[in-house]
Short mmCIF file of C-alpha atoms in Angstrom, two decimals:
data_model
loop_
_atom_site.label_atom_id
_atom_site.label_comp_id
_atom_site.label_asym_id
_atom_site.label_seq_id
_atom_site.Cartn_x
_atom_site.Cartn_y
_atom_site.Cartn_z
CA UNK A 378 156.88 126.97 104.79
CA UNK A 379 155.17 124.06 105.91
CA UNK A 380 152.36 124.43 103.41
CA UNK A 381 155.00 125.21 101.01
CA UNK A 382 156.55 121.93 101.56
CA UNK A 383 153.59 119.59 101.94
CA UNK A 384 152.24 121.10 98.44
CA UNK A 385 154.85 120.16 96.24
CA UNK A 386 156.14 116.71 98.04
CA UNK A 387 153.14 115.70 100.38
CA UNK A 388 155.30 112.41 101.46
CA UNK A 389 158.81 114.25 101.96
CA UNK A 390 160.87 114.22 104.91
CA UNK A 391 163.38 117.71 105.58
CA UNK A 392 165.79 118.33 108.58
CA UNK A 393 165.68 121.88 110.21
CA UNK A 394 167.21 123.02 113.01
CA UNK A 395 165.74 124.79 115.77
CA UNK A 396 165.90 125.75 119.58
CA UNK A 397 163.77 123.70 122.30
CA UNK A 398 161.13 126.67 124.41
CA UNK A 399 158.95 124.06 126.45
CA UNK A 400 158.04 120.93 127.12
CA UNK A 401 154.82 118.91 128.22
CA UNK A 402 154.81 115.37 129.26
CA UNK A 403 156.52 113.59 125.94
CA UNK A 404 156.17 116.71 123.41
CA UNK A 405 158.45 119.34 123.28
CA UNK A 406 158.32 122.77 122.01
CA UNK A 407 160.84 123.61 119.33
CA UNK A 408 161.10 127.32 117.53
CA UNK A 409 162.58 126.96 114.34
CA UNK A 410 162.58 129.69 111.57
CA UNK A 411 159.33 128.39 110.20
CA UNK A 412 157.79 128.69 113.17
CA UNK A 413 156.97 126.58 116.84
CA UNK A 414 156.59 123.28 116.12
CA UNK A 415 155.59 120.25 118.70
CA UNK A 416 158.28 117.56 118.39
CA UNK A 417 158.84 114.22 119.64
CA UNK A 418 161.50 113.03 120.82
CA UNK A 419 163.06 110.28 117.97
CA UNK A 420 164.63 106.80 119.81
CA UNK A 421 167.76 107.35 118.01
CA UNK A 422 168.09 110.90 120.09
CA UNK A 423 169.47 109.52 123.58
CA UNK A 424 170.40 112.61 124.79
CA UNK A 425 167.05 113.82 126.66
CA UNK A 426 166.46 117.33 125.27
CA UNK A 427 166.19 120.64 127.66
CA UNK A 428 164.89 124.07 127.50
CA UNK A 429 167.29 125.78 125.72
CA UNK A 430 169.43 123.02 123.52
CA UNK A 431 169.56 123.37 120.17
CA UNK A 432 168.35 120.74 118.71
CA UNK A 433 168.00 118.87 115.08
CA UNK A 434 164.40 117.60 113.77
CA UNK A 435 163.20 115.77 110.79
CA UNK A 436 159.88 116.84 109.88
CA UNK A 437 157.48 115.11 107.38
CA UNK A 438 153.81 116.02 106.58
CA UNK A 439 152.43 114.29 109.84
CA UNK A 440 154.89 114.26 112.31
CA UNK A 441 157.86 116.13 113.72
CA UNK A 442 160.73 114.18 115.58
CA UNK A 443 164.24 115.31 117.61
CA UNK A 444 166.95 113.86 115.93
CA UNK A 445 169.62 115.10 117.52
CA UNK A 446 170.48 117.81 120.52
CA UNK A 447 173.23 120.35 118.17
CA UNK A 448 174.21 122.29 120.98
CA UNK A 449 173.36 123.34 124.99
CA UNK A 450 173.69 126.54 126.02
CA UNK A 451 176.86 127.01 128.75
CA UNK A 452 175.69 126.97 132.28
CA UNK A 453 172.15 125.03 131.37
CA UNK A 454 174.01 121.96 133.76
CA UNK A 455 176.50 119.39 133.51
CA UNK A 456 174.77 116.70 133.67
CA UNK A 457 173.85 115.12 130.47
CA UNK A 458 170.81 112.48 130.89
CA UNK A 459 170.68 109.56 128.18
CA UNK A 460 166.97 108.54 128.06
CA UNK A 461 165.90 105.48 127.23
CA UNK A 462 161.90 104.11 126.70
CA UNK A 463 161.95 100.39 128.09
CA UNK A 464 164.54 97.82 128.45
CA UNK A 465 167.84 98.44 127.06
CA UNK A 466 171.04 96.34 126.56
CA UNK A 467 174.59 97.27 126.14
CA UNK A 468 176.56 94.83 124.29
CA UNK A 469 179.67 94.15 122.87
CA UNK A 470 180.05 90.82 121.78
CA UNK A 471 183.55 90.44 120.68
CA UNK A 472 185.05 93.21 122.68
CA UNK A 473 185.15 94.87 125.89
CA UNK A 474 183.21 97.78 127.72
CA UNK A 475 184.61 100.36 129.59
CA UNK A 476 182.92 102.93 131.88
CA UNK A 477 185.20 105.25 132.99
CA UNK A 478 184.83 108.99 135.15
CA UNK A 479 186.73 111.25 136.93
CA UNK A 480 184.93 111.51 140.02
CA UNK A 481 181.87 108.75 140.95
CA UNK A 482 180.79 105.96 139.25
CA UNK A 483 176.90 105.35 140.56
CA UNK A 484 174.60 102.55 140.12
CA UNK A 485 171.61 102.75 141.20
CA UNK A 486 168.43 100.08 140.69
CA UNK A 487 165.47 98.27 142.58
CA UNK A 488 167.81 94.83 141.95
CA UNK A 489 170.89 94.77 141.03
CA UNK A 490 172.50 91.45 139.39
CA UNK A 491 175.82 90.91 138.67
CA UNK A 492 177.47 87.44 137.11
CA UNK A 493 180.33 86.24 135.52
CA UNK A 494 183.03 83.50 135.50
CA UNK A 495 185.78 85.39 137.40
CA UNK A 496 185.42 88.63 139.13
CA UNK A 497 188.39 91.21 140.19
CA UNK A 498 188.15 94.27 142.15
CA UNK A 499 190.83 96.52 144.16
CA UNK A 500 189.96 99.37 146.22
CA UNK A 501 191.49 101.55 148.75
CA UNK A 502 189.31 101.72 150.89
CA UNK A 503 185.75 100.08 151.42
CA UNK A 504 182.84 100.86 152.80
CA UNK A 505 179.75 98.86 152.29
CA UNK A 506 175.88 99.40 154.63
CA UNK A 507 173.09 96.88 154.75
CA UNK A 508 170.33 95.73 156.72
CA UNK A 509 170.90 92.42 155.83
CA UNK A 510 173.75 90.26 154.60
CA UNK A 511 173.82 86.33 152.96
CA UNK A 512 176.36 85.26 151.26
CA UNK A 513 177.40 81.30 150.00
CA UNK A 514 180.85 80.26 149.46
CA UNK A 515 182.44 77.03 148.38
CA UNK A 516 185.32 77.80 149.14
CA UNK A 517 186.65 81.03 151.59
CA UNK A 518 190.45 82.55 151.60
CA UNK A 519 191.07 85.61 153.47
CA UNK A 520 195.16 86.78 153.80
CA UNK A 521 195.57 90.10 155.76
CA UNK A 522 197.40 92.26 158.61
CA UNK A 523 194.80 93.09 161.07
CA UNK A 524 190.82 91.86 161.32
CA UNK A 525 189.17 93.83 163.91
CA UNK A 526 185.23 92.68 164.20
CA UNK A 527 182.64 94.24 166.98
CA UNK A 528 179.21 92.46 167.19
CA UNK A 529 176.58 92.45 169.63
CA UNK A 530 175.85 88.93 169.35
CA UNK A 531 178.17 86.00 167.12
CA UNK A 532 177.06 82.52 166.61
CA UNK A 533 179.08 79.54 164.85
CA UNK A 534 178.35 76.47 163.75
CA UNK A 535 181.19 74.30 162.13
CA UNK A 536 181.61 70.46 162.15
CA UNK A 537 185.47 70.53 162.32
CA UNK A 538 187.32 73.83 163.62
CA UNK A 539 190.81 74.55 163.26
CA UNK A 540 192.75 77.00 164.79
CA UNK A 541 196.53 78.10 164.68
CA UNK A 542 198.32 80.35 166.52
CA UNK A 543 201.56 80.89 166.37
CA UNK A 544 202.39 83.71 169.51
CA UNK A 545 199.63 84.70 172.00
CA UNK A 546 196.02 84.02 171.83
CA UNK A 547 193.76 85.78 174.55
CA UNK A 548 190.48 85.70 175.82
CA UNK A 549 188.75 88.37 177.68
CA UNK A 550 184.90 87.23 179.27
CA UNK A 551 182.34 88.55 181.01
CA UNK A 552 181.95 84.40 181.70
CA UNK A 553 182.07 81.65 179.81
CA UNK A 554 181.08 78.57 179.50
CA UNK A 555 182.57 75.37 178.22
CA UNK A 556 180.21 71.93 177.41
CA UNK A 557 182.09 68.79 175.36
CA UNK A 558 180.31 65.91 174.81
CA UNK A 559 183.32 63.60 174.78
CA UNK A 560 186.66 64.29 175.90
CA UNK A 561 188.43 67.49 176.54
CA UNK A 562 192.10 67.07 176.25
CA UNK A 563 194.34 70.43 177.04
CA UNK A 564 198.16 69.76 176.66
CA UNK A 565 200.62 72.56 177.91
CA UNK A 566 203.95 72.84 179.13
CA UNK A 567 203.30 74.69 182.11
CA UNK A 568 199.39 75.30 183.70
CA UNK A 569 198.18 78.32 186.03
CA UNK A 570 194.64 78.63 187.01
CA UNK A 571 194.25 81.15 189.52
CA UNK A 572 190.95 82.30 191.26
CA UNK A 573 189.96 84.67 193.86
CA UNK A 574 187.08 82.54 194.80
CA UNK A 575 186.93 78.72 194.79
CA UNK A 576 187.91 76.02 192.26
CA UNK A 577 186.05 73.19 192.26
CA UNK A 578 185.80 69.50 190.67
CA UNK A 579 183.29 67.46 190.50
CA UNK A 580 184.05 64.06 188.82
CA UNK A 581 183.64 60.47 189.48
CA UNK A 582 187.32 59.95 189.76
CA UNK A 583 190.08 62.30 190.19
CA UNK A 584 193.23 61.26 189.00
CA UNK A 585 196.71 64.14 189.87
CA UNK A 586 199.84 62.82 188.73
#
C-alpha cells in the first residue's frame, strides 16, 4: 500500500487510522491495515498517545505523524496527559479562562509566579507548609473572630504601636522584662501589684501621692 501510494503521487499526504502497539523514546508504534508503521507524534496532537489508543496519522512519502488520539480503550486510565515540547502559553486576550474540576486542582512547578492588578480568593479552609516565609505589604487589614498563633520565638520591630482593647487583655510570663528609654506613663483607675517576694524601687526620687 505504501508502494502503491508513493508510485502514483510520490509528494501526497493520506490519513489512516490505526492502533498504537509500542513506543520508544519519541517514536511510537502504530498498526494500521497497511501494516506497523513508526509515527511521530504531530504538535497539533496534545493528547500524549498510549499503548492501546486509537489513534489518527497523516502519512506522506517520508514521514508518518499522530494527528489525533480517535479513541482509548476503557480501563487504559483516567488520566489524560496533554504534552507539550517547550514553552507554552495560554491566552485569551479579550476573554476569560476558566479551569474548573470536580475534585483537585494541582499546580505544580520549580517557580511559581503569579501577578495581577487585584487578586480574590475564598476558601473554607486553609492550609498552607513552608520552610520559609517573606512577604511585603503596603498596606495590612486583617478582620476576624479568633487569631490563635504558637511560636517558639517572636520578634517585633515597629516605630509607633497601637493597641486597643476594649474588655480584658492578659499576660501570662515565664518573666519579663520592661526597658523605656524615656518615660513610662501607666494610668488606671485602680492599681494592684502583688508579690510573694519583694518589690523594690530604685530611683533618684520617689514621689507617692
Amino acid at each position: 500500500m505504501d508502494n502503491l501510494a508513493k508510485n502514483i503521487h510520490p509528494d501526497a499526504v493520506f490519513l489512516e487510522s490505526g492502533r498504537v502497539v509500542g513506543r520508544v523514546e519519541r517514536a511510537f508504534g502504530v498498526l494500521t491495515e497497511g501494516g506497523l508503521r513508526q509515527a511521530g507524534r504531530a504538535v497539533s496532537c496534545l493528547v500524549e498517545p498510549r499503548t492501546g489508543d486509537d489513534v489518527l496519522l497523516s502519512v506522506d512519502a517520508d514521514r508518518c505523524h499522530i494527528l489525533a488520539v480517535l479513541e482509548r480503550e476503557d480501563g487504559a486510565g483516567a488520566e489524560t496527559r496533554l504534552l507539550f515540547d517547550g514553552d507554552v502559553t495560554l491566552a485569551a486576550p479579550a476573554g476569560r479562562v476558566t479551569l474548573a474540576a470536580r475534585d483537585d486542582l494541582r499546580l505544580t512547578s520549580e517557580r511559581l509566579t503569579l501577578q495581577a492588578r487585584t487578586a480574590e480568593a475564598g476558601f473554607d479552609r486553609i492550609s498552607m507548609m513552608s520552610r520559609v516565609f517573606l512577604a511585603r505589604f503596603d498596606r495590612v487589614k486583617a478582620v476576624g473572630r479568633t487569631l490563635d498563633t504558637v511560636f517558639q520565638r517572636l520578634v517585633g520591630r515597629f516605630r509607633t504601636s497601637y493597641r486597643y482593647v476594649e474588655e480584658h487583655d492578659e499576660l501570662q510570663a515565664g518573666s519579663m522584662r520592661q526597658i523605656v528609654d524615656g518615660t513610662l506613663n501607666v494610668q488606671t483607675e485602680n492599681t494592684i501589684h502583688t508579690a510573694e517576694g519583694h518589690i523594690k524601687l530604685d530611683a533618684e526620687q520617689i514621689h507617692l501621692a
